[in-house]
Coordinates of C-alpha atoms in Angstrom, one line a residue:
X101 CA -49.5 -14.7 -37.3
X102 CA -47.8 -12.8 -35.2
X103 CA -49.7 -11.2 -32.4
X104 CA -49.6 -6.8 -32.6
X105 CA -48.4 -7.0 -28.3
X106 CA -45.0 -8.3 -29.8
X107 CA -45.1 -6.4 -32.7
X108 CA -44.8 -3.5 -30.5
X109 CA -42.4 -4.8 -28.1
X110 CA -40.1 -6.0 -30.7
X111 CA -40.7 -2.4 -32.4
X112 CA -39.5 -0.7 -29.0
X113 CA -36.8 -3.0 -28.9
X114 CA -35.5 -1.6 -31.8
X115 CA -35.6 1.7 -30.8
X116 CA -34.1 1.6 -27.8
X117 CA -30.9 -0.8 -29.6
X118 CA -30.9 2.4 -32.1
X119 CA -30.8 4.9 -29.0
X120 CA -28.7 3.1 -27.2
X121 CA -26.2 2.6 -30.2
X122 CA -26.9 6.4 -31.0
X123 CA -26.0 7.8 -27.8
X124 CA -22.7 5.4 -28.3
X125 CA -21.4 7.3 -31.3
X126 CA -22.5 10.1 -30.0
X127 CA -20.4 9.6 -26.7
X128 CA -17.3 8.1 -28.6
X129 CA -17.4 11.1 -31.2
X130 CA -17.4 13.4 -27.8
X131 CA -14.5 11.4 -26.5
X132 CA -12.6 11.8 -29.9
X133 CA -13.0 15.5 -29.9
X134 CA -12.2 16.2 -26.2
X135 CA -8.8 14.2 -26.8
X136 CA -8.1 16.4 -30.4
X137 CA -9.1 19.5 -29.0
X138 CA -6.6 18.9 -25.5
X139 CA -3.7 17.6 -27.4
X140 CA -3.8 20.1 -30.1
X141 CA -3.9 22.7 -27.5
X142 CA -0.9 20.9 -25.6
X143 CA 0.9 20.6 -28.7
X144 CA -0.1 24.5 -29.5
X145 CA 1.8 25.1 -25.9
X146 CA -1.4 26.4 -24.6
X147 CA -2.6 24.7 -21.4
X148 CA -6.2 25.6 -21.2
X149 CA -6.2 25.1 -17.3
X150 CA -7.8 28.1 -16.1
X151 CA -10.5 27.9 -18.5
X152 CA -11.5 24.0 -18.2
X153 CA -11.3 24.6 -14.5
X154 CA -13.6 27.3 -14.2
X155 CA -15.8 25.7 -16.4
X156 CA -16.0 21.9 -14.8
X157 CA -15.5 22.6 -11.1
X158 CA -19.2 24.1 -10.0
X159 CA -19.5 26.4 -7.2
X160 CA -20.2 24.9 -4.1
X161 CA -24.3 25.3 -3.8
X162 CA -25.7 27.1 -1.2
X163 CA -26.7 25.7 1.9
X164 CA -30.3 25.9 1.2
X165 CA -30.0 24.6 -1.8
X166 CA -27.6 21.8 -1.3
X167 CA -29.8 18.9 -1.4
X168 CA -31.7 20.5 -4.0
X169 CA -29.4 21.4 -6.7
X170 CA -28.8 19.2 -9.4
X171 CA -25.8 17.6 -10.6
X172 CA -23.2 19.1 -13.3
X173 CA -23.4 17.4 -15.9
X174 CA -21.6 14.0 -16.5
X175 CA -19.1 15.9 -19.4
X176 CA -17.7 17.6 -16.8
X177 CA -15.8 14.8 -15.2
X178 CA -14.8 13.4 -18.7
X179 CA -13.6 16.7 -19.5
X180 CA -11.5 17.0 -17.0
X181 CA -10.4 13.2 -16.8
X182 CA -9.6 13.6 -20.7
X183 CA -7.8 17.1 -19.9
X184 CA -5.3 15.6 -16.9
X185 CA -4.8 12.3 -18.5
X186 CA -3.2 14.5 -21.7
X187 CA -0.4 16.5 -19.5
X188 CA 2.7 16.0 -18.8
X189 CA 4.5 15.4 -15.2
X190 CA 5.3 18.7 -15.0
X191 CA 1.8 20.1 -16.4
X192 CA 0.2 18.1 -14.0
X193 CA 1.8 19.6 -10.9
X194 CA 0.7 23.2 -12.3
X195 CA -3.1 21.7 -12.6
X196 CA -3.5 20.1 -9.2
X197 CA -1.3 23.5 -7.6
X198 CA -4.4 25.5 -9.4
X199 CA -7.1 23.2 -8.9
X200 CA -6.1 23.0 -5.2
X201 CA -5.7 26.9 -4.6
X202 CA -8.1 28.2 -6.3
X203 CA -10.5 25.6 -6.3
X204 CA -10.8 24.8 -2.7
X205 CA -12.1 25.8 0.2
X206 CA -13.7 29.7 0.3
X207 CA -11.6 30.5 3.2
X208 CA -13.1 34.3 3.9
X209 CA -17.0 32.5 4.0
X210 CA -15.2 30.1 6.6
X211 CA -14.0 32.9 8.8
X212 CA -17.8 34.8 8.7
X213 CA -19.4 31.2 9.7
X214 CA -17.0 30.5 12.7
X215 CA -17.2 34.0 13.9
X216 CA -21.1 33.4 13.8
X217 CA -21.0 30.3 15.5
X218 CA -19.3 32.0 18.6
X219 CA -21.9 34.5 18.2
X220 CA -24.3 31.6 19.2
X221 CA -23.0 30.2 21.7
X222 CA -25.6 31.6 24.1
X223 CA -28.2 30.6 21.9
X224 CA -30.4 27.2 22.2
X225 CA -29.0 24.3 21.1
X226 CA -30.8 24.2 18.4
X227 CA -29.0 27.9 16.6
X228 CA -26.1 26.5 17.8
X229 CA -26.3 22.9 15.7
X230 CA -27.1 24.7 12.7
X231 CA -24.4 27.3 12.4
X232 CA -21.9 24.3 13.3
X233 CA -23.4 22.8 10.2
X234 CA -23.4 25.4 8.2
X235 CA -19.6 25.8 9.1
X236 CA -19.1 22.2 8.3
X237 CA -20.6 22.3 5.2
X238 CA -18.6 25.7 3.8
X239 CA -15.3 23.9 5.2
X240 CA -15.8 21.4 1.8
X241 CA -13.8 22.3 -0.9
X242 CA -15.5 22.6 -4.1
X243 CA -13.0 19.8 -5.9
X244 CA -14.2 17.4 -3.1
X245 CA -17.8 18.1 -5.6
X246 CA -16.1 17.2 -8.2
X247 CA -14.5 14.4 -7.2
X248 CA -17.7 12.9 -6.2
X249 CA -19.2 13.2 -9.5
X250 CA -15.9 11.7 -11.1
X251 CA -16.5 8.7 -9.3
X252 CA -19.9 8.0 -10.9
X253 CA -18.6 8.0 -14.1
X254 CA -16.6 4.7 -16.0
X255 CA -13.3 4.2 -15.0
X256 CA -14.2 7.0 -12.3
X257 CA -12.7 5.6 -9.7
X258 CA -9.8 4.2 -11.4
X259 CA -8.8 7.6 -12.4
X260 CA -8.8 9.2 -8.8
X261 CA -6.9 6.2 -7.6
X262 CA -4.1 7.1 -10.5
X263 CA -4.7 11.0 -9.7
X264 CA -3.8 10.3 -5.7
X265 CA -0.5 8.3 -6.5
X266 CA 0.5 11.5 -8.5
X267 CA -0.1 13.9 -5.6
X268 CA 1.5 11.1 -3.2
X269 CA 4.5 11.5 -6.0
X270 CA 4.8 15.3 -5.5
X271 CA 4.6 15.0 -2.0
X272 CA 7.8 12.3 -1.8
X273 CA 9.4 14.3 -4.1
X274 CA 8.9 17.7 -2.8
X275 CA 8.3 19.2 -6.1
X276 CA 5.6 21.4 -4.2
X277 CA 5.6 22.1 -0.9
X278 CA 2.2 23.6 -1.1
X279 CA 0.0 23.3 2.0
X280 CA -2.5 23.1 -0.4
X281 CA -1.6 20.0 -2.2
X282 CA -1.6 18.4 1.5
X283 CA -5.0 19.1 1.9
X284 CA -6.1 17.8 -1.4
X285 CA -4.0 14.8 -0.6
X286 CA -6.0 14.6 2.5
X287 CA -9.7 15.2 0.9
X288 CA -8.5 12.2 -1.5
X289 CA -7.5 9.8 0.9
X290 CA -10.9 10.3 2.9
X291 CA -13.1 9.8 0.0
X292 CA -11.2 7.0 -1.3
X293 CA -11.2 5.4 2.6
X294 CA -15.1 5.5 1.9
X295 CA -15.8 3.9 -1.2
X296 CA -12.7 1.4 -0.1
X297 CA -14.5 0.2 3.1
X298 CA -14.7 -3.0 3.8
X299 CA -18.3 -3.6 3.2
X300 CA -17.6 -2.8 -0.6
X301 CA -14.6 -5.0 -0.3
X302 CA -14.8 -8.7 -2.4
X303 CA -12.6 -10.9 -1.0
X304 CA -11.4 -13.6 -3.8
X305 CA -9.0 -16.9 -3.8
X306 CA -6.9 -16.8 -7.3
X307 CA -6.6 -20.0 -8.7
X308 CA -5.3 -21.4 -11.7
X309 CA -8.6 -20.9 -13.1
X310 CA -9.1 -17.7 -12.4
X311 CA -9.1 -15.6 -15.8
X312 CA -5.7 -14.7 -17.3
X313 CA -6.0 -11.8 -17.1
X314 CA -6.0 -11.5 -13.6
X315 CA -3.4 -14.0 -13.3
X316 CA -0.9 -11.4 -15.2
X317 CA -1.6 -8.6 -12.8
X318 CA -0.9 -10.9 -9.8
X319 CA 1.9 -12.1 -11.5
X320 CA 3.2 -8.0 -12.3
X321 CA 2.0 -6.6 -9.4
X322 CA 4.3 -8.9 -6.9
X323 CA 6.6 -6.8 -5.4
X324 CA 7.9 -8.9 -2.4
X325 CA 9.7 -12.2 -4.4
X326 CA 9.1 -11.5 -8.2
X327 CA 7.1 -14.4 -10.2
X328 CA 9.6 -16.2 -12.7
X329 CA 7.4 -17.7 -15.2
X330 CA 4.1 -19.3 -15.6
X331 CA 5.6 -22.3 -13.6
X332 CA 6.4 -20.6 -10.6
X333 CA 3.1 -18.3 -10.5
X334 CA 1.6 -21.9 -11.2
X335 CA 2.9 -23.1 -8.3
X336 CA 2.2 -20.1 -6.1
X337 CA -2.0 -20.7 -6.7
X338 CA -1.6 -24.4 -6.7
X339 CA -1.3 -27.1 -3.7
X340 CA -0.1 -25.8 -0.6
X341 CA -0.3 -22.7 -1.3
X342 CA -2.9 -20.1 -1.5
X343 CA -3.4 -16.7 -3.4
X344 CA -6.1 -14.1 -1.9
X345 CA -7.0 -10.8 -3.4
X346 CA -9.5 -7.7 -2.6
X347 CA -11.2 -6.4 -5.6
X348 CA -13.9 -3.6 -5.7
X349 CA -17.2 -3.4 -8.2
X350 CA -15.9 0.0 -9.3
X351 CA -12.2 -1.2 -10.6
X352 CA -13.3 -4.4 -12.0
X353 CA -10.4 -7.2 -12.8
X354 CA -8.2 -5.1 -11.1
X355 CA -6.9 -6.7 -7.7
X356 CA -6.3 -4.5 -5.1
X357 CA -3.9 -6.1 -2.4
X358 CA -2.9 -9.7 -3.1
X359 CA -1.9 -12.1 -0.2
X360 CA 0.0 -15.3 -0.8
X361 CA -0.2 -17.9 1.4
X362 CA 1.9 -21.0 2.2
X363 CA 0.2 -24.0 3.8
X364 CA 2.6 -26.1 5.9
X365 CA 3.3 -28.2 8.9
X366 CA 5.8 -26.0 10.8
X367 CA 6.1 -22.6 11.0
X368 CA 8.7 -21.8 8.0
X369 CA 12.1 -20.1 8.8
X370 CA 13.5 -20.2 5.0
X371 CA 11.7 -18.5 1.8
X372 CA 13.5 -20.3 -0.8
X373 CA 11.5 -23.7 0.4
X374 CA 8.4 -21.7 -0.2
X375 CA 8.9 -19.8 -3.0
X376 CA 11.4 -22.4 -5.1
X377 CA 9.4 -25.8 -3.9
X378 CA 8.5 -27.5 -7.1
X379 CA 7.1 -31.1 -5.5
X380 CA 4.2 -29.0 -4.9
X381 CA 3.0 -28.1 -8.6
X382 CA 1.0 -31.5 -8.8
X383 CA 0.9 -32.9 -5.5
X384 CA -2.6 -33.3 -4.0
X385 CA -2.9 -31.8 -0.5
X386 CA -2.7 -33.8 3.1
X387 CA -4.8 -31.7 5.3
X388 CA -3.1 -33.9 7.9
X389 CA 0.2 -31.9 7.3
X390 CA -1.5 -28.6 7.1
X391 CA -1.4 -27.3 10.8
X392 CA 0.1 -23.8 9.7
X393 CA -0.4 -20.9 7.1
X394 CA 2.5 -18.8 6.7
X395 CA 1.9 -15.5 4.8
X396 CA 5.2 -15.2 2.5
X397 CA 4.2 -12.0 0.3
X398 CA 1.5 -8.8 0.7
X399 CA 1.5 -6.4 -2.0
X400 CA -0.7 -3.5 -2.8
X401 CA -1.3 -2.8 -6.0
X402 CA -2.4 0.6 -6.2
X403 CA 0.3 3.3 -5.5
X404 CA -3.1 6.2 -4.9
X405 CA -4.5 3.8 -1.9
X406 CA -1.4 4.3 0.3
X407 CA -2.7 4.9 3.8
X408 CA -6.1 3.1 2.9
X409 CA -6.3 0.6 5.3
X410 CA -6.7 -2.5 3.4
X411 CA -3.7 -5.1 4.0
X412 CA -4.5 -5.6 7.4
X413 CA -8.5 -6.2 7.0
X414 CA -7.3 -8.3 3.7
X415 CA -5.0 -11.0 6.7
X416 CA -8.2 -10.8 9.3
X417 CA -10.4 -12.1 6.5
X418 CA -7.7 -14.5 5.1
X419 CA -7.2 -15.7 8.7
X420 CA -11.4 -16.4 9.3
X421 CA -11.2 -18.3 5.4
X422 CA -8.2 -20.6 6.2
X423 CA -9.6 -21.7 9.5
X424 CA -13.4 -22.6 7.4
X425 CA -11.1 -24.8 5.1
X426 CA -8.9 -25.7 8.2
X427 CA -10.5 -26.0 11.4
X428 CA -7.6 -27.8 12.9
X429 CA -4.9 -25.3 12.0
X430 CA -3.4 -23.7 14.9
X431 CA -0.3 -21.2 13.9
X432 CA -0.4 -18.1 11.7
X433 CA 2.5 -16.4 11.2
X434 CA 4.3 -14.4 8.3
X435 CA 8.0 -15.0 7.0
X436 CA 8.9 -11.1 5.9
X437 CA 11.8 -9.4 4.2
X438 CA 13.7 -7.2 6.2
X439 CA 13.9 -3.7 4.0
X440 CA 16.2 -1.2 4.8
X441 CA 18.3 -3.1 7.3
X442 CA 21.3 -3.0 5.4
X443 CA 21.1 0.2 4.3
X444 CA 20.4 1.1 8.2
X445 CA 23.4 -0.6 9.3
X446 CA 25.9 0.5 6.6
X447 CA 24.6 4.2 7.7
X448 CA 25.3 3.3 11.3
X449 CA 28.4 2.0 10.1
X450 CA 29.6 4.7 8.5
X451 CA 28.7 7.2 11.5
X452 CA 30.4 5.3 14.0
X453 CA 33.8 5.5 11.8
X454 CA 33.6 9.2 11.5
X455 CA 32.9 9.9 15.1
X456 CA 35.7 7.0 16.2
X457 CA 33.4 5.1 17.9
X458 CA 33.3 1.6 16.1
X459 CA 34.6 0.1 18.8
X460 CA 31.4 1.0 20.8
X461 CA 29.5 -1.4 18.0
X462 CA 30.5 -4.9 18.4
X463 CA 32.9 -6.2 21.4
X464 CA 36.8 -6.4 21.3
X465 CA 36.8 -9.9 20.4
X466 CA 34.0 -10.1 17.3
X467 CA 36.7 -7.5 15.9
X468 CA 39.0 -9.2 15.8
X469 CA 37.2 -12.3 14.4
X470 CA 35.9 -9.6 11.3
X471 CA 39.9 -9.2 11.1
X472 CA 40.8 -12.3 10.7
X473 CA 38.2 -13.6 8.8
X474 CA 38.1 -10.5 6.2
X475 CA 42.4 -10.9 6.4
X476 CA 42.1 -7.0 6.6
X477 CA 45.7 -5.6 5.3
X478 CA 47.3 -4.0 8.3
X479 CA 46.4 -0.1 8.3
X480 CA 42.8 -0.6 7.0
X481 CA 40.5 0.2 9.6
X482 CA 38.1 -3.3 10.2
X483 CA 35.2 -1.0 10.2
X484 CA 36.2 -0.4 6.6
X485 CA 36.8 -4.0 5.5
X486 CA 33.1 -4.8 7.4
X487 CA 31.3 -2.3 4.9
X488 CA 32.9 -3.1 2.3
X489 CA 32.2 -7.1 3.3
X490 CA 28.4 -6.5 3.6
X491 CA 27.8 -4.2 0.2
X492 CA 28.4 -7.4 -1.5
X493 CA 26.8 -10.9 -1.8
X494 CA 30.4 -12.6 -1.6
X495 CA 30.3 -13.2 1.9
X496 CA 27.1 -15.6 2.0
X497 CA 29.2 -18.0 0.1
X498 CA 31.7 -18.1 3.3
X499 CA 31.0 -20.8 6.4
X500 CA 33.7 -18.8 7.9
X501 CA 32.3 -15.5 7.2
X502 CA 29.0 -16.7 7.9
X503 CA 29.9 -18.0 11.1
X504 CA 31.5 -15.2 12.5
X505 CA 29.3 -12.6 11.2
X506 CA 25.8 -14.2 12.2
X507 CA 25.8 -13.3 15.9
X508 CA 26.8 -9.8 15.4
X509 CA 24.1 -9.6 12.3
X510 CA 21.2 -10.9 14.4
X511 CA 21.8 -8.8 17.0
X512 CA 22.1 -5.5 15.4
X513 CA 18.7 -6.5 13.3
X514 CA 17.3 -7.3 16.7
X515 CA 17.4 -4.0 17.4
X516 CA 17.2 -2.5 13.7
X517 CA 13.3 -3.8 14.3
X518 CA 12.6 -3.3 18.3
X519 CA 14.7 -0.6 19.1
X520 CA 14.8 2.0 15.8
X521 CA 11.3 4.4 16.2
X522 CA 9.8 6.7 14.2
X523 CA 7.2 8.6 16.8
X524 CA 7.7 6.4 18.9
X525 CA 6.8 3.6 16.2
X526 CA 8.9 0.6 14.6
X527 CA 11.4 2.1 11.4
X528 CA 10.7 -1.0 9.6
X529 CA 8.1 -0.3 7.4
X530 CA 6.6 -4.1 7.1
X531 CA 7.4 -4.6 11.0
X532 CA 4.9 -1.5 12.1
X533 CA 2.4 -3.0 9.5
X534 CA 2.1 -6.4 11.0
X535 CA 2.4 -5.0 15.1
X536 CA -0.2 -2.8 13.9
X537 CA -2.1 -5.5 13.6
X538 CA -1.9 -7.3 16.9
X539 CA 1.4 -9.7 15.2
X540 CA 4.1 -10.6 17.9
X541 CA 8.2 -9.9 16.6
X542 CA 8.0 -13.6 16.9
X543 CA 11.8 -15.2 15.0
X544 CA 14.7 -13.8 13.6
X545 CA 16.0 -16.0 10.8
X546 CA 19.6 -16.5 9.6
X547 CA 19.7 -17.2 5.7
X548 CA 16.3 -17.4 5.5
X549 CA 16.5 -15.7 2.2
X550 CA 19.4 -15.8 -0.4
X551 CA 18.6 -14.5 -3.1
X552 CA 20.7 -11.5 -4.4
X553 CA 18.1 -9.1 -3.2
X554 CA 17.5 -10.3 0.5
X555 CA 21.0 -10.6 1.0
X556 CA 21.7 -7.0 -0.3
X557 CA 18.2 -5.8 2.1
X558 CA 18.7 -7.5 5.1
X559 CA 22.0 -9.6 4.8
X560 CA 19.7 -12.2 4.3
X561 CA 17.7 -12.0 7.4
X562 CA 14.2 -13.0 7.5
X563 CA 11.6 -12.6 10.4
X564 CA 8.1 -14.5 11.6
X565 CA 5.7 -12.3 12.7
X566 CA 3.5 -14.5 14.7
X567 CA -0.6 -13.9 14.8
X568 CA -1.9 -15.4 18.1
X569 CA -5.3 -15.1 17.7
X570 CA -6.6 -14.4 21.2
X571 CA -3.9 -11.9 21.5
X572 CA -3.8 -9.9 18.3
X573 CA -6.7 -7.4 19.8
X574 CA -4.8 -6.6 23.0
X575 CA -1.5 -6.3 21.2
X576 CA -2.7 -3.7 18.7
X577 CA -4.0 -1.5 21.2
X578 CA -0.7 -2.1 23.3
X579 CA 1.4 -1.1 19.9
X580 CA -1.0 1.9 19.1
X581 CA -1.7 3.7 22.0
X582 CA 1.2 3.0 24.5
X583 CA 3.9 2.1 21.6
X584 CA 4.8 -1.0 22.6
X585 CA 6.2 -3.8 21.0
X586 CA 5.0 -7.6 21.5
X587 CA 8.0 -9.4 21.4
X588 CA 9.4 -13.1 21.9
X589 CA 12.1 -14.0 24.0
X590 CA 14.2 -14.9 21.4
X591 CA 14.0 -11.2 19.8
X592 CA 14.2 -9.4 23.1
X593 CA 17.7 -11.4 24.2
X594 CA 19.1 -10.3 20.8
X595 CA 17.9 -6.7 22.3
X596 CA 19.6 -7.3 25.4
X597 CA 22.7 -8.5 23.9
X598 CA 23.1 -5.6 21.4
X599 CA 22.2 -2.8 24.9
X600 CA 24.8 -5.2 26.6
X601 CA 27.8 -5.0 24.1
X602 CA 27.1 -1.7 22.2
X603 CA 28.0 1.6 23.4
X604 CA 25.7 3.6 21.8

């Protein structure tokens, strides 16, 4: 016989399956209607902003009352995830322009608060604290409430990553140039920079294992030297190689920033033996000929965390994992595309021409190499016959051209990456990432990649960014604060060269 204690327990069971699958129906039901209701009214032409606004972002609460006040409730944040996710592009500018107008911070309260806080400056310390906190807390805009609350809910966090990389879109774009769309950029990126932090970071390997899946995303999301086929991502999380991502509990199966890694002896100056080796696919591994880890490819995959520091805490770990595995390995280095050198040079290109001064560019002599060797028709400008040359992959295929053009090439990248600033920073994108990050502008590499598409971005010029351990700490702050560059003597004697011959 069945004792009553279970009875009951089984009994509660049941009720709380039927609750549970109640409160379901009742939520799907709910999701159903909110997704009619918004795209009949889209449909209907009738946006609803105003209204769904005013009736999901809460006031901010009092000061008083700010710890005490309790939270909207959770249909809020659907409603207004379900509302955005049903606009168009050009809807959605018009919502976040509202929501970050009107929405925002109460600017007249502001301006009472800080004129009360100079009022206290001759007060205690005490009077003083307070009114600064007051004036803090007023300075929060009342979407930043909302946001919070959105993050709480499924798929939360997701959606606020999605919502950033539209606001980062109208920023590029300049389809508003709303100080107000700044600042909600801003309020974004700093809550996003908190629940990103690197204590809520999971740092995992991707193996062949690892669920499918997450094996397609690596595979879509790699933006640096696109996977073929299930072969090559095979051999990209096989032997000799490694595959690291960060994921986060709130975005589950979604990877966040994906390293790959290349395990060698040497440090490697050619991508097409890393990213093309097929002995590899079912090889096992010699630890004896691992002495270096080369990382080949870093891509994040979420357009809304731009600016959230993550790549270059992703390498740090990566650096203290490899040497667990490896205690014997001694070089880490990266072998990175060059984007935006060609386009950089055919711009410099083109200026010197119009201003007469492409003589000033390369020396008498490596003209009339390029003349020769591109059997210019008399009358054509050289500088002319060089463009033309380098918008095309033709040349690679040349030992002649190859040969005359790679000391001139090297040179002018040499200074493309060390001598091109933006505030005082490195141009190159990837370069200011990995000096950021204590890396020394180690190797320029002549056809170190190919393909169609390094040869059209960097004329098929790779470099090594080199991570000396003990160094990387006094670098960074070098690069950050005083702007310079940590450079090897190869790279700074193409400098030298290019200030030597170039007129510029």
């Amino acid at each position: 016989m069945t004792s009553h204690p279970v009875i009951l327990a089984f009994r509660s069971s049941v009720r709380c399956w039927r609750h549970r699958a109640l409160l379901r129906v009742a939520l799907e039901a709910s999701d159903v209607r909110c997704r009619r209701r918004y795209s009949t009214r889209i449909r209907a032409g009738v946006s609803g902003m105003e209204e769904i606004l005013s009736r999901v972002v809460a006031p901010l609460p009092s000061y008083e009352t700010r710890d005490k006040s309790p939270p909207p409730p959770e249909t809020n944040s659907l409603e207004f995830m379900y509302f955005y996710k049903s606009l168009n592009k050009e809807d959605k500018l018009s919502f976040l322009t509202k929501l970050s107008q009107d929405f925002g911070v109460d600017h007249k309260s502001v301006s009472e608060l800080a004129l009360k806080l100079l009022d206290t400056q001759i007060r205690d310390l005490a009077t003083i604290l307070l009114a600064e906190d007051r004036l803090r807390y007023t300075l929060t805009p009342r979407y930043k409430q909302l946001f919070s609350h959105i993050c709480r809910v499924e798929g939360g966090v997701k959606f606020l990553v999605d919502l950033r990389a539209d606001v980062l879109e109208i920023i590029s774009s300049k389809a508003s140039d709303s100080p107000h769309i700044r600042d909600l950029n801003g309020t974004l990126k700093s809550l996003l920079s908190e629940w990103f932090s690197v204590g809520l970071l999971r740092l995992e390997r991707i193996t062949w294992q690892s669920p499918c899946e997450i094996l397609q995303k690596i595979s879509q999301y790699e933006a640096v030297h696109p996977v073929r086929n299930w072969t090559d991502l095979k051999r990209r999380v096989g032997p000799y190689r490694r595959c690291y991502a960060f994921t986060h509990a709130a975005m589950p199966g979604e990877p966040l920033v994906v390293l790959h890694v290349a395990l060698t002896e040497d440090i490697s100056d050619n991508i097409q033996g890393i990213v093309r080796e097929f002995a590899t696919l079912d090889s096992d591994e010699d630890v004896n000929k691992i002495t270096s880890a080369i990382f080949y490819s870093i891509s994040s995959t979420q357009a809304g965390l731009q600016g959230v520091e993550l790549g270059n805490v992703l390498i740090k770990r990566v650096v203290r994992e490899l040497q667990s595995e490896f205690p014997h390995m001694a070089q880490f280095s990266s072998l990175s595309p060059i984007p935006g050198f060609s386009t950089w040079l055919q711009g410099l290109l083109s200026q010197c021409r119009k201003e007469g001064r492409a003589f000033d560019l390369l020396s008498e002599e490596e003209w009339k190499e390029i003349q020769h060797a591109t059997d210019s028709t008399p009358g054509t400008p050289t500088v002319d016959s060089l463009r033309k040359l380098l918008s095309s992959n033709e040349w690679m295929r040349s030992e002649r051209l190859c040969r005359v053009l790679e000391p001139v090439l090297m040179r002018l990248c040499a200074w493309y990456l060390y001598g091109e600033k933006r505030r005082g920073y490195a141009l190159n994108p990837v370069a200011n990432f990995h000096l950021q990050n204590g890396a020394t502008m180690w190797r320029l590499n002549w056809c170190a990649d190919t393909s169609p598409r390094g040869v059209a971005n960097s004329c098929g010029i790779m470099v090594n960014y080199r991570y000396f351990l003990n160094e990387t700490s006094k670098n960074s702050a070098l690069y950050l604060q005083n702007k310079v560059i940590t450079a090897s003597d190869q790279v700074l004697g193409f400098v030298s060269q290019f200030q030597k011959v170039s007129k510029l």
